[in-house]
Tab-separated table of C-alpha atoms in Angstrom:
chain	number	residue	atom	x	y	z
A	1	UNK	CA	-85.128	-34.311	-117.989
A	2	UNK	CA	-85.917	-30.256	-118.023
A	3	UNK	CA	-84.911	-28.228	-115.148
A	4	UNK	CA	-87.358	-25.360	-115.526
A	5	UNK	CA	-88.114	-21.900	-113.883
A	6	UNK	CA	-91.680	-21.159	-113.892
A	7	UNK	CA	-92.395	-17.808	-114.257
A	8	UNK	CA	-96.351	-18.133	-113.045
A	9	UNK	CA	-95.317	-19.535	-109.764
A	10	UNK	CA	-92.461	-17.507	-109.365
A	11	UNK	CA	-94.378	-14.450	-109.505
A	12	UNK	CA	-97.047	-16.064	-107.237
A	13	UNK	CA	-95.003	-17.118	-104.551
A	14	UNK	CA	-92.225	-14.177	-104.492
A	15	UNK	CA	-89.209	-17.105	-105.568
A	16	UNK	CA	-87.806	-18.672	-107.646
A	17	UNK	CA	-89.408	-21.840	-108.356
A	18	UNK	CA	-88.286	-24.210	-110.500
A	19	UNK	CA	-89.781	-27.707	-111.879
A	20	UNK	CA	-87.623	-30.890	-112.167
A	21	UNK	CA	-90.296	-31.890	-115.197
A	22	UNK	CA	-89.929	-35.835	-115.139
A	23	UNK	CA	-93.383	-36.127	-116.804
A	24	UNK	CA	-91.402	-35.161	-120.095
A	25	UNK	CA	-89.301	-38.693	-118.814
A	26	UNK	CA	-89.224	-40.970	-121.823
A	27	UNK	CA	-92.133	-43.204	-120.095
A	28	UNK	CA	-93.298	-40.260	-118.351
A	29	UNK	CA	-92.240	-40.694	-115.042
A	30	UNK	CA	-89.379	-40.595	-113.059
A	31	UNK	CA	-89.707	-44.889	-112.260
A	32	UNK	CA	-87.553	-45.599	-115.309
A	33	UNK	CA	-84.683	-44.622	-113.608
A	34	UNK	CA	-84.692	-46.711	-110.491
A	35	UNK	CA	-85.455	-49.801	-112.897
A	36	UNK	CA	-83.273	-49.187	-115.095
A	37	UNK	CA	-80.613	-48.709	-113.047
A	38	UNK	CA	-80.979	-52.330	-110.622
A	39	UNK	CA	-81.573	-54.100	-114.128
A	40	UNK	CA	-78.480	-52.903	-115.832
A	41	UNK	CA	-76.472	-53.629	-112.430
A	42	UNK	CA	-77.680	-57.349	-112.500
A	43	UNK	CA	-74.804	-59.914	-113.823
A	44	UNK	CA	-75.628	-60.723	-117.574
A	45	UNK	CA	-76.646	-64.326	-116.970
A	46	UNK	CA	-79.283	-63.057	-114.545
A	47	UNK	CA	-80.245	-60.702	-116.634
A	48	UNK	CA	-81.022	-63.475	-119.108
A	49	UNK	CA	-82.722	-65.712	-116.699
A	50	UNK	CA	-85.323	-62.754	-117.207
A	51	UNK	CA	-87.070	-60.525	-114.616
A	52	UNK	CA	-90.830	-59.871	-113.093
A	53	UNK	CA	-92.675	-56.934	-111.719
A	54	UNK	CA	-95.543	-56.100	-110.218
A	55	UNK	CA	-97.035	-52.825	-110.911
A	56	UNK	CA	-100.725	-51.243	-112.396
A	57	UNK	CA	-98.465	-47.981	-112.926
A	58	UNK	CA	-95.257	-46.449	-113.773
A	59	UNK	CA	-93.176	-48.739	-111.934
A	60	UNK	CA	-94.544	-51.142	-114.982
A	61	UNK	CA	-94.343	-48.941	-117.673
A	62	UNK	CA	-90.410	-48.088	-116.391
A	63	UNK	CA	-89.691	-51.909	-116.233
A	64	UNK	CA	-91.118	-52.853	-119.752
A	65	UNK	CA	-89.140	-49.927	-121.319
A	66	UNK	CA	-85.852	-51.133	-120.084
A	67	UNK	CA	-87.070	-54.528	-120.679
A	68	UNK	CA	-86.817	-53.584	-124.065
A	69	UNK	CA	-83.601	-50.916	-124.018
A	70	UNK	CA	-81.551	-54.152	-122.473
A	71	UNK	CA	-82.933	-56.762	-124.437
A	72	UNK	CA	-84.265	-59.073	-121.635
A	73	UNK	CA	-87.494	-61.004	-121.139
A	74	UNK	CA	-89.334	-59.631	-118.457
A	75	UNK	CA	-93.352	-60.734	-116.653
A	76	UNK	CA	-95.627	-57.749	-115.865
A	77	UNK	CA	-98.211	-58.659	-113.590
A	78	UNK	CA	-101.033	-56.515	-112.915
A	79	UNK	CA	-104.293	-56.689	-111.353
A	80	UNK	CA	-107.107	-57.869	-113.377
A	81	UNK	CA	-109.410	-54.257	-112.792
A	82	UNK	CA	-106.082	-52.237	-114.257
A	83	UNK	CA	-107.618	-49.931	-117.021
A	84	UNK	CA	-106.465	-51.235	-120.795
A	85	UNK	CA	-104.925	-47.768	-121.040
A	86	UNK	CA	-102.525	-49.062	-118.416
A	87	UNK	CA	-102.028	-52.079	-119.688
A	88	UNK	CA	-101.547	-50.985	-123.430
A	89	UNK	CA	-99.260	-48.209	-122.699
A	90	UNK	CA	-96.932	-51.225	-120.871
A	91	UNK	CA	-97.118	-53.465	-123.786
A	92	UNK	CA	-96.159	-50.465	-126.013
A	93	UNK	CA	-93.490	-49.330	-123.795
A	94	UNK	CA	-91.935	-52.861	-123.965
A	95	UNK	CA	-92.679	-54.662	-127.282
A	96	UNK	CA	-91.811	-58.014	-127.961
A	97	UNK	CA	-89.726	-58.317	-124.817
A	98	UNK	CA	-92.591	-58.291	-122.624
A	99	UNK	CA	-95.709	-60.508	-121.150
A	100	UNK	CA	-98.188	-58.941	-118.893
A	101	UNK	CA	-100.049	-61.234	-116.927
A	102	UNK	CA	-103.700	-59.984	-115.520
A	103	UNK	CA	-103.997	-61.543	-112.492
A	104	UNK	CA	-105.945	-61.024	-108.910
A	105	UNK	CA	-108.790	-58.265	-107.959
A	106	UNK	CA	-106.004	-56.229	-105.725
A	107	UNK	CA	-102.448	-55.161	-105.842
A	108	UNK	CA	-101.621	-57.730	-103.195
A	109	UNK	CA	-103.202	-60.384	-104.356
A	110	UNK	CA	-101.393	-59.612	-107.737
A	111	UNK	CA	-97.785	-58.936	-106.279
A	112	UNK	CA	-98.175	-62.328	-104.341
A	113	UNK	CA	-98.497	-64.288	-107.921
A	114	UNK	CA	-95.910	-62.339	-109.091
A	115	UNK	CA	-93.159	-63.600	-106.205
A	116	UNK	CA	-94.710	-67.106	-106.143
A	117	UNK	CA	-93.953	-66.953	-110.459
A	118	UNK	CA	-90.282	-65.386	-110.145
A	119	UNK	CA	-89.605	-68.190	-107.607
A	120	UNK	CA	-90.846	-71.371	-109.926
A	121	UNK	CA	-89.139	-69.571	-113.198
A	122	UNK	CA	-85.446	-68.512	-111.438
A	123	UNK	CA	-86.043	-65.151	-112.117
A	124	UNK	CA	-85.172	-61.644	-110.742
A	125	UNK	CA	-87.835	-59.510	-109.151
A	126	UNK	CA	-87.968	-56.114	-109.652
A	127	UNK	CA	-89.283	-54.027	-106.935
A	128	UNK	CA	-91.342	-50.475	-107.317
A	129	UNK	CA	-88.976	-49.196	-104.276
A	130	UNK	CA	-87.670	-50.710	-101.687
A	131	UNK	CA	-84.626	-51.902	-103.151
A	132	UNK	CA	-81.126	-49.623	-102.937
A	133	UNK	CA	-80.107	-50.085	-106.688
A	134	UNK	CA	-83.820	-48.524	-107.065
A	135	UNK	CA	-82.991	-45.914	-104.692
A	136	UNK	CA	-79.997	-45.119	-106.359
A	137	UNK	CA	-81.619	-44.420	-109.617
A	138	UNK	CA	-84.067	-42.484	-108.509
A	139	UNK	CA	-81.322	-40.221	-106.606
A	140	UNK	CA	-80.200	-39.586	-110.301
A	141	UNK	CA	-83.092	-36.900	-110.597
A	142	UNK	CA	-81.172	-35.034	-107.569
A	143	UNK	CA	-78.305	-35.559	-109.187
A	144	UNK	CA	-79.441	-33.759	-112.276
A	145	UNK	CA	-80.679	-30.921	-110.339
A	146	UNK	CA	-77.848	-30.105	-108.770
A	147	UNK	CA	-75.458	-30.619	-111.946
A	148	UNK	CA	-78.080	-27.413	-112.986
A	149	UNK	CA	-78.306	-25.245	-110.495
A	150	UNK	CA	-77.021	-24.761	-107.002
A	151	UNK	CA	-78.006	-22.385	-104.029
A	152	UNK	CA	-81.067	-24.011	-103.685
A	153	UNK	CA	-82.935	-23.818	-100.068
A	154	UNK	CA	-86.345	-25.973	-100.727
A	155	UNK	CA	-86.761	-29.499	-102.875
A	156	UNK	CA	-90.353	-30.717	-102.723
A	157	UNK	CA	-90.424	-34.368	-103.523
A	158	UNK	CA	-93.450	-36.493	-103.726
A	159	UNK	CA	-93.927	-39.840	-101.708
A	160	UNK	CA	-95.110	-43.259	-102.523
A	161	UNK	CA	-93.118	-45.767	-101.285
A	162	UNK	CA	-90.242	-43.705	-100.208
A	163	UNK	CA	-87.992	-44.679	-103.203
A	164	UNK	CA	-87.208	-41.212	-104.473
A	165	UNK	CA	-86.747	-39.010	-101.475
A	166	UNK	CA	-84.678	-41.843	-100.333
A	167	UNK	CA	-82.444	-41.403	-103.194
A	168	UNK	CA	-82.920	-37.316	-103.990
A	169	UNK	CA	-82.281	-36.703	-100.271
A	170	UNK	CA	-79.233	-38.725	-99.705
A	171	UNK	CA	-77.385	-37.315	-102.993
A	172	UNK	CA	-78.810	-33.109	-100.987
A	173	UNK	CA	-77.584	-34.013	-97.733
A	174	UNK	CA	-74.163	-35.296	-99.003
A	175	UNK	CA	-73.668	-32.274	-101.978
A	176	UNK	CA	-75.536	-29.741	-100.660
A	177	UNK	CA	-76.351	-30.311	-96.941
A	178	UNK	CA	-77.863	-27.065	-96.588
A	179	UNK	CA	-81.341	-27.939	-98.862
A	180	UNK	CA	-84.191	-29.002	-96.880
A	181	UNK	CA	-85.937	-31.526	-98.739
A	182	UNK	CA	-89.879	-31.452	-97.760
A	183	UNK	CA	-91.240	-35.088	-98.206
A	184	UNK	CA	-95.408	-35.119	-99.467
A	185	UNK	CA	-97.670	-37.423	-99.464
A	186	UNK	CA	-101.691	-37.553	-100.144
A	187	UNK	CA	-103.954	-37.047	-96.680
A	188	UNK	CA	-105.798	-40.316	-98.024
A	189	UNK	CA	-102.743	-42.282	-98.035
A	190	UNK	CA	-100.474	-40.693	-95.297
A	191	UNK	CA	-97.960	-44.072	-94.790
A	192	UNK	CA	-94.472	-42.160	-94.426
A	193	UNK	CA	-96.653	-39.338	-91.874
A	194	UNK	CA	-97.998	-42.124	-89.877
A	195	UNK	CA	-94.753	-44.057	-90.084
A	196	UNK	CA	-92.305	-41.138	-88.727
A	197	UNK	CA	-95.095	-40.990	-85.983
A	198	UNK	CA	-94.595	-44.115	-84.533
A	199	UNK	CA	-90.626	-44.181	-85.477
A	200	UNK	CA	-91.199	-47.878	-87.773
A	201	UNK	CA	-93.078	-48.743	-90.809
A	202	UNK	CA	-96.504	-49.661	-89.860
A	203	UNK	CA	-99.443	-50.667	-92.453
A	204	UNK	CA	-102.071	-48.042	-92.915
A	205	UNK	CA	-105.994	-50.191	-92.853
A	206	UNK	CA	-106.857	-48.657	-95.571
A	207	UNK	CA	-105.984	-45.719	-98.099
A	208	UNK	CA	-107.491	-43.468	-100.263
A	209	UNK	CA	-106.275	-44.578	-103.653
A	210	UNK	CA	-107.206	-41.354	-105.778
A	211	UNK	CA	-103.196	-40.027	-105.730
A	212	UNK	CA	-102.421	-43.752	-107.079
A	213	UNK	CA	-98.653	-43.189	-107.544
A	214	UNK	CA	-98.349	-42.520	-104.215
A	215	UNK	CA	-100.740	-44.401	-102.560
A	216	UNK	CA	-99.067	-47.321	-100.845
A	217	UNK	CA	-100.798	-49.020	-97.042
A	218	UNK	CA	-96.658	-49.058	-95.814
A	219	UNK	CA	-93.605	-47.498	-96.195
A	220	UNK	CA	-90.309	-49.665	-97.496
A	221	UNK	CA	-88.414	-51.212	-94.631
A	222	UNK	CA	-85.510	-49.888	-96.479
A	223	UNK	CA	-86.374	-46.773	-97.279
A	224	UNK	CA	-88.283	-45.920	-94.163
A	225	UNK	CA	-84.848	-45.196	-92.209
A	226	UNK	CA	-83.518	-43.079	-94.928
A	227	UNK	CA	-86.202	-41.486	-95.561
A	228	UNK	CA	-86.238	-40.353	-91.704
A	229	UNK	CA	-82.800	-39.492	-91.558
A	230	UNK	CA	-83.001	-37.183	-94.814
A	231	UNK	CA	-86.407	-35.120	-94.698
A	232	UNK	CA	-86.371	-32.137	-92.705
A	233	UNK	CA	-90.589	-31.656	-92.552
A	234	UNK	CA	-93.524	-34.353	-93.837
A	235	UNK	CA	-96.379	-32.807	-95.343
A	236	UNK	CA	-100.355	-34.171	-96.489
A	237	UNK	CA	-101.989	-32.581	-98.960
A	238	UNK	CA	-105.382	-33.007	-99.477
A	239	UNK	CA	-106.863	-34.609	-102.487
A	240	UNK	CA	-108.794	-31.734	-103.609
A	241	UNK	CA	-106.168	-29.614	-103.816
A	242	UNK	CA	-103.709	-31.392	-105.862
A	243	UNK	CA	-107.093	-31.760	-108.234
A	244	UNK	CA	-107.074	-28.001	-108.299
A	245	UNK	CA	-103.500	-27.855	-108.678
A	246	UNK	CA	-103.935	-30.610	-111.887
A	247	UNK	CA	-106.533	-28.017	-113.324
A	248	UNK	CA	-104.276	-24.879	-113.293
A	249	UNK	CA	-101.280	-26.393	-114.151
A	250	UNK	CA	-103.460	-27.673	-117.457
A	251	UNK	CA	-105.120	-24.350	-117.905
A	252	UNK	CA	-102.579	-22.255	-117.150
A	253	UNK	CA	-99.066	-23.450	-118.592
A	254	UNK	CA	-100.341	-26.478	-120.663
A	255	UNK	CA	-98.288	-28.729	-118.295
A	256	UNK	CA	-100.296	-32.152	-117.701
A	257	UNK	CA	-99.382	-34.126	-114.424
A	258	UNK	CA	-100.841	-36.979	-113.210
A	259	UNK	CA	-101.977	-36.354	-109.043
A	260	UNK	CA	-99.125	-37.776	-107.505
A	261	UNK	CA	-96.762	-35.308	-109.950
A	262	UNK	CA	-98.760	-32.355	-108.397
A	263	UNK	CA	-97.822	-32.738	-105.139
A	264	UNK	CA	-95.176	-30.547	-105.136
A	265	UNK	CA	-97.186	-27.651	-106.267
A	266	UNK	CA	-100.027	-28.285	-104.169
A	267	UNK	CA	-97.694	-28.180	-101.277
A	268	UNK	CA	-96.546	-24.264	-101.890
A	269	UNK	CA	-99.558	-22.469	-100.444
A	270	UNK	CA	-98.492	-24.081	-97.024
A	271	UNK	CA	-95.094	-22.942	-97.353
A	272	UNK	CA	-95.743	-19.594	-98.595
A	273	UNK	CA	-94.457	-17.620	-96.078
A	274	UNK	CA	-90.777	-19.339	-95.626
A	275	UNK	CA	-89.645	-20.042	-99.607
A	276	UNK	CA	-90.534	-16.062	-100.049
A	277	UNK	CA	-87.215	-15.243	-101.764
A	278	UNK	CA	-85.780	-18.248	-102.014
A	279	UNK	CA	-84.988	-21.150	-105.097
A	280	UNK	CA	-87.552	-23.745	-104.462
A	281	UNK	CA	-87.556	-27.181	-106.785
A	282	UNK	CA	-90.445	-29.000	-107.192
A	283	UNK	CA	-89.950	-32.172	-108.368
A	284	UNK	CA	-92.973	-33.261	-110.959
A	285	UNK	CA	-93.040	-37.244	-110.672
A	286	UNK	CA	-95.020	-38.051	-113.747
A	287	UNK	CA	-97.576	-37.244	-116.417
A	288	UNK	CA	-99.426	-40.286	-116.714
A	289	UNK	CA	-102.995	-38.728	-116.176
A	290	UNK	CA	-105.640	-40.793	-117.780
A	291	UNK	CA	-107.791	-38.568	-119.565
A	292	UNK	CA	-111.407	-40.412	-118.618
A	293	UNK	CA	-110.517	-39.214	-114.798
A	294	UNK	CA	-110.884	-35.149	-115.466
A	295	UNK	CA	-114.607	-35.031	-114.856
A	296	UNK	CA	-113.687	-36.981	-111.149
A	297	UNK	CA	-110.558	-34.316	-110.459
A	298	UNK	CA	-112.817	-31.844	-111.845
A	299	UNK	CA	-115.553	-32.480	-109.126
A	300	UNK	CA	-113.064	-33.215	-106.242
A	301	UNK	CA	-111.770	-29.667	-106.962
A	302	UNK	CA	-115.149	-28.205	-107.131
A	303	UNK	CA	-115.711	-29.373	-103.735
A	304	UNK	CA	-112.314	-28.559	-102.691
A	305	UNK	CA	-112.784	-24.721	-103.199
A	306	UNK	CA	-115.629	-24.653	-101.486
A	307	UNK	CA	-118.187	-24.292	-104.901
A	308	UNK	CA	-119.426	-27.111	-105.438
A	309	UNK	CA	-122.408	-28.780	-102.731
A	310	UNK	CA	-124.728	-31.303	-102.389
A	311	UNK	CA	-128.011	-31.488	-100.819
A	312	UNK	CA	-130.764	-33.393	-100.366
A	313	UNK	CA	-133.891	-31.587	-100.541
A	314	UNK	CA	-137.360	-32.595	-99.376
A	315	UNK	CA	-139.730	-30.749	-101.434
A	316	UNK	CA	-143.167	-30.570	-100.473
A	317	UNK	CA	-145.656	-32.752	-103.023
A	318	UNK	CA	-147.567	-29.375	-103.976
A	319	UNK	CA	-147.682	-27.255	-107.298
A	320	UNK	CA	-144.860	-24.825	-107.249
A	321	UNK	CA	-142.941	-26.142	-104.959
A	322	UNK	CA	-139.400	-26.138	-107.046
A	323	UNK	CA	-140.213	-23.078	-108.845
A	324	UNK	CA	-140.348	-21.721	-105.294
A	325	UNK	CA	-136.925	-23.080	-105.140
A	326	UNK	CA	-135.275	-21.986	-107.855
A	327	UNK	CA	-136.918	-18.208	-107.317
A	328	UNK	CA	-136.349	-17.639	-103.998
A	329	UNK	CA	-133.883	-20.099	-102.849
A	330	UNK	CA	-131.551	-20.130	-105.407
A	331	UNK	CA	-128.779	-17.298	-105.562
A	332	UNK	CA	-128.354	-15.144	-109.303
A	333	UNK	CA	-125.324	-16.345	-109.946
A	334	UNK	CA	-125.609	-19.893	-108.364
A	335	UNK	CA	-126.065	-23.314	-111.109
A	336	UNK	CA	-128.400	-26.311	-110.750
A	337	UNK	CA	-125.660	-29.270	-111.854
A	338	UNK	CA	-127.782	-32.251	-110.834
A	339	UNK	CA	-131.328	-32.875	-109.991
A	340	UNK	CA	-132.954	-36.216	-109.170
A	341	UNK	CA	-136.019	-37.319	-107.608
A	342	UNK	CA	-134.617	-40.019	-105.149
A	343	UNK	CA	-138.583	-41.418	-104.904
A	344	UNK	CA	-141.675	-39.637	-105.901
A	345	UNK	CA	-144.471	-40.894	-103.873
A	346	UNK	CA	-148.022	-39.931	-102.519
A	347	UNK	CA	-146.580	-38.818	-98.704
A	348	UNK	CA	-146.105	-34.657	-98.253
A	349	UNK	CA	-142.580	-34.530	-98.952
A	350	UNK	CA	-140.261	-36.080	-101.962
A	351	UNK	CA	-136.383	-36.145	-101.379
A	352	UNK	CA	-134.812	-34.745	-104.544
A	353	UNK	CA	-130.438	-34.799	-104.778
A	354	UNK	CA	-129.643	-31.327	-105.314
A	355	UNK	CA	-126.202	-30.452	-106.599
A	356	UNK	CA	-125.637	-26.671	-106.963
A	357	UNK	CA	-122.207	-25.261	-108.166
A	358	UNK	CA	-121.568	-21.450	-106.790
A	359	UNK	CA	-119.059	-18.730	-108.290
A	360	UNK	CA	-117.742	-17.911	-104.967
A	361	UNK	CA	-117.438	-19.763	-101.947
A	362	UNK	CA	-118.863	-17.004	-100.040
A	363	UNK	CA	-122.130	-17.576	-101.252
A	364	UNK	CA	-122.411	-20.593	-99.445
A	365	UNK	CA	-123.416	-19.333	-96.121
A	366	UNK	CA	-126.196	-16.910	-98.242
A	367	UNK	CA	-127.568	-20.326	-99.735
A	368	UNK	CA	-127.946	-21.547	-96.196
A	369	UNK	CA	-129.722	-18.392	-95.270
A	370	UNK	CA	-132.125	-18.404	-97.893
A	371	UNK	CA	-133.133	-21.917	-97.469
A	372	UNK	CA	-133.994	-21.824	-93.588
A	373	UNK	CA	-136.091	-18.408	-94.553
A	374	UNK	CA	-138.172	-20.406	-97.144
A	375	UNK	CA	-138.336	-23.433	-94.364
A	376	UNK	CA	-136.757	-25.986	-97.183
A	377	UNK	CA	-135.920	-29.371	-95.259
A	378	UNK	CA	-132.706	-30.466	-96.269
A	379	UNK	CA	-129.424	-32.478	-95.126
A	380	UNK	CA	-125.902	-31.329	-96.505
A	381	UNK	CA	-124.457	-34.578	-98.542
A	382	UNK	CA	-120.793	-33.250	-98.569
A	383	UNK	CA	-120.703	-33.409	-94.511
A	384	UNK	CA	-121.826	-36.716	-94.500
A	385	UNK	CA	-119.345	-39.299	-96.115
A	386	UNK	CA	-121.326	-42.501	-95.925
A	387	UNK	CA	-124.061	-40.860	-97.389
A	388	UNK	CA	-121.944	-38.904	-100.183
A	389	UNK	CA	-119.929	-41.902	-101.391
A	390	UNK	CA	-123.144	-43.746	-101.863
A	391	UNK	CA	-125.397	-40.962	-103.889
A	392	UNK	CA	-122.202	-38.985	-105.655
């Protein structure tokens, strides 16, 4: 794939920043490579037997392609709630010399029936990561990188299940040791931070699935200690901004990445300072960004920058009330996006959700102003998250 400079961030950040663009990747992401590579490597005869995965993502879309480049049978299962974009792209990706198999409400329950059905058939299992002829694809993209350019003092590589920085940072520290490879991961889904923390793999309770290629509850076992040994800093980056970062990147050089393949980007702002004047690489994982989720990334990086809130507003049950609102309350500049009565009834008050999307995020604290001046009762949805992941 592409080893780009791009000019826009270059300029932004003072460096030279280039993009390792696997999102132009045949299935769009850089998991072909690390299935590619453990499928070829398997003796012919169990290559024949046939092989399974488990994956609602790239991983799958990776698998069925070589499925179909080596000529061998292989099972995708995925979970039954996978979108049909998922699933279609899959079947495309691997023709005739695939079957997927919709099976279980979760991931687990899915990769469980997956095991239990390479066992019973005498099959080969393909794994998403934690595997080291998987690992040793996916070092291929480092490989690449440095076969382009050399002298380079950042790479920025995006974490799921540890699989690629595994393999990018092993094939830096061995060629050139002097790189320090930043690992990143989504705050939601923070299983490599958490894991470094407490020196072992441990599983997360829960995760916040938005940055799906790299939302996984544990780190491999076998790519934990690499991992550890190779990264020299672990960063989060919080799900609104890699929305934001999705946006620009779409708006402003036509590039479209799917969340997990905009953590690199998003990452820059906190690194500012210490790649000034240096050759950064930011490795883009994938492009697989469904386009019925831009009105979600849309919001989430609405809230993100601060200019986009939610309120619910108890509006007195008199004549004029909202007009008083929208007159007096309600800055020049500032935009009414949603407006529901939550219950209209005969008491003095009726709760209305209020969503109001500013120009500037300095306006916010003039919006509070102006509402305690005109006495409006109201509670601020986007500090409460019970409350917003029930109403928004």
């Amino acid at each position: 794939t592409p080893l780009q400079l791009s000019h826009s961030l270059s300029k932004k950040y003072q460096a030279n920043v280039y993009l390792k663009r696997e999102d132009l990747q045949v299935v769009r992401s850089y998991k072909l490579r690390g299935a590619y590579n453990m499928m070829s490597s398997l003796p012919q005869e169990q290559l024949q037997r046939g092989v399974v995965c488990a994956s609602a993502g790239n991983h799958a879309q990776g698998f069925a392609y070589s499925c179909k480049k080596l000529g061998a049978k292989g099972v995708v299962f995925m979970p039954i709630i996978t979108p049909k974009q998922k699933v279609n792209q899959t079947r495309m990706f691997g023709e005739d010399f695939i079957v997927v198999k919709l099976i279980g409400d979760t991931f687990d329950d899915c990769a469980i029936a997956a095991k239990q059905y390479t066992e019973e058939n005498n099959m080969v299992f393909i794994p998403p990561f934690d595997d080291y002829k998987i690992i040793e694809g996916q070092a291929t993209v480092g490989m690449e990188i440095l076969e382009e350019l050399t002298g380079i003092n950042y790479v920025f590589v995006p974490v799921g299940g540890g699989g690629l920085c595994a393999g990018v940072g092993s094939y830096f520290k061995t060629f050139s040791p002097q790189t320090k490879i930043i690992g990143l991961e989504p705050e939601g889904a923070p299983s490599m931070f958490e894991a470094l923390k407490a020196g072992h793999p441990i599983t997360l309770e829960s995760i916040d699935r938005f940055v799906d290629g790299a939302a996984v509850k544990r780190i491999g076992a076998l790519t934990f200690p690499i991992c550890k040994e190779v990264l020299d800093d672990m960063h989060l980056v919080a799900e609104g901004k890699v929305c934001s970062t999705i946006l620009k990147l779409y708006n402003e050089d036509a590039i479209v990445v799917e969340p997990a393949g905009a953590l690199g980007i998003a990452a820059l702002d906190a690194y500012a300072d210490a790649i000034k004047d240096k050759t950064i690489v930011c490795i883009i994982g994938g492009g697989n960004n469904d386009i019925d989720r831009m009105p979600e990334i849309k919001e989430r990086s609405l809230q993100y920058e601060g200019l986009k809130h939610y309120f619910l507003v108890r509006f007195a049950q008199r004549p004029g009330a909202l007009r008083e609102f929208l007159n007096h309350v309600l800055g020049p500049n500032d935009d009414i996006t949603r407006f529901e009565y939550m219950q209209k009834t005969n008491k003095e008050t009726g709760p209305a959700l209020v969503g109001i999307e500013l120009t500037s995020k300095h306006d916010y604290e003039d919006l509070l102003q102006r509402m305690k001046q005109f006495q409006i009762d109201y509670s601020e949805i986007n500090k409460d998250n019970n409350l917003f992941g029930y109403l928004i």
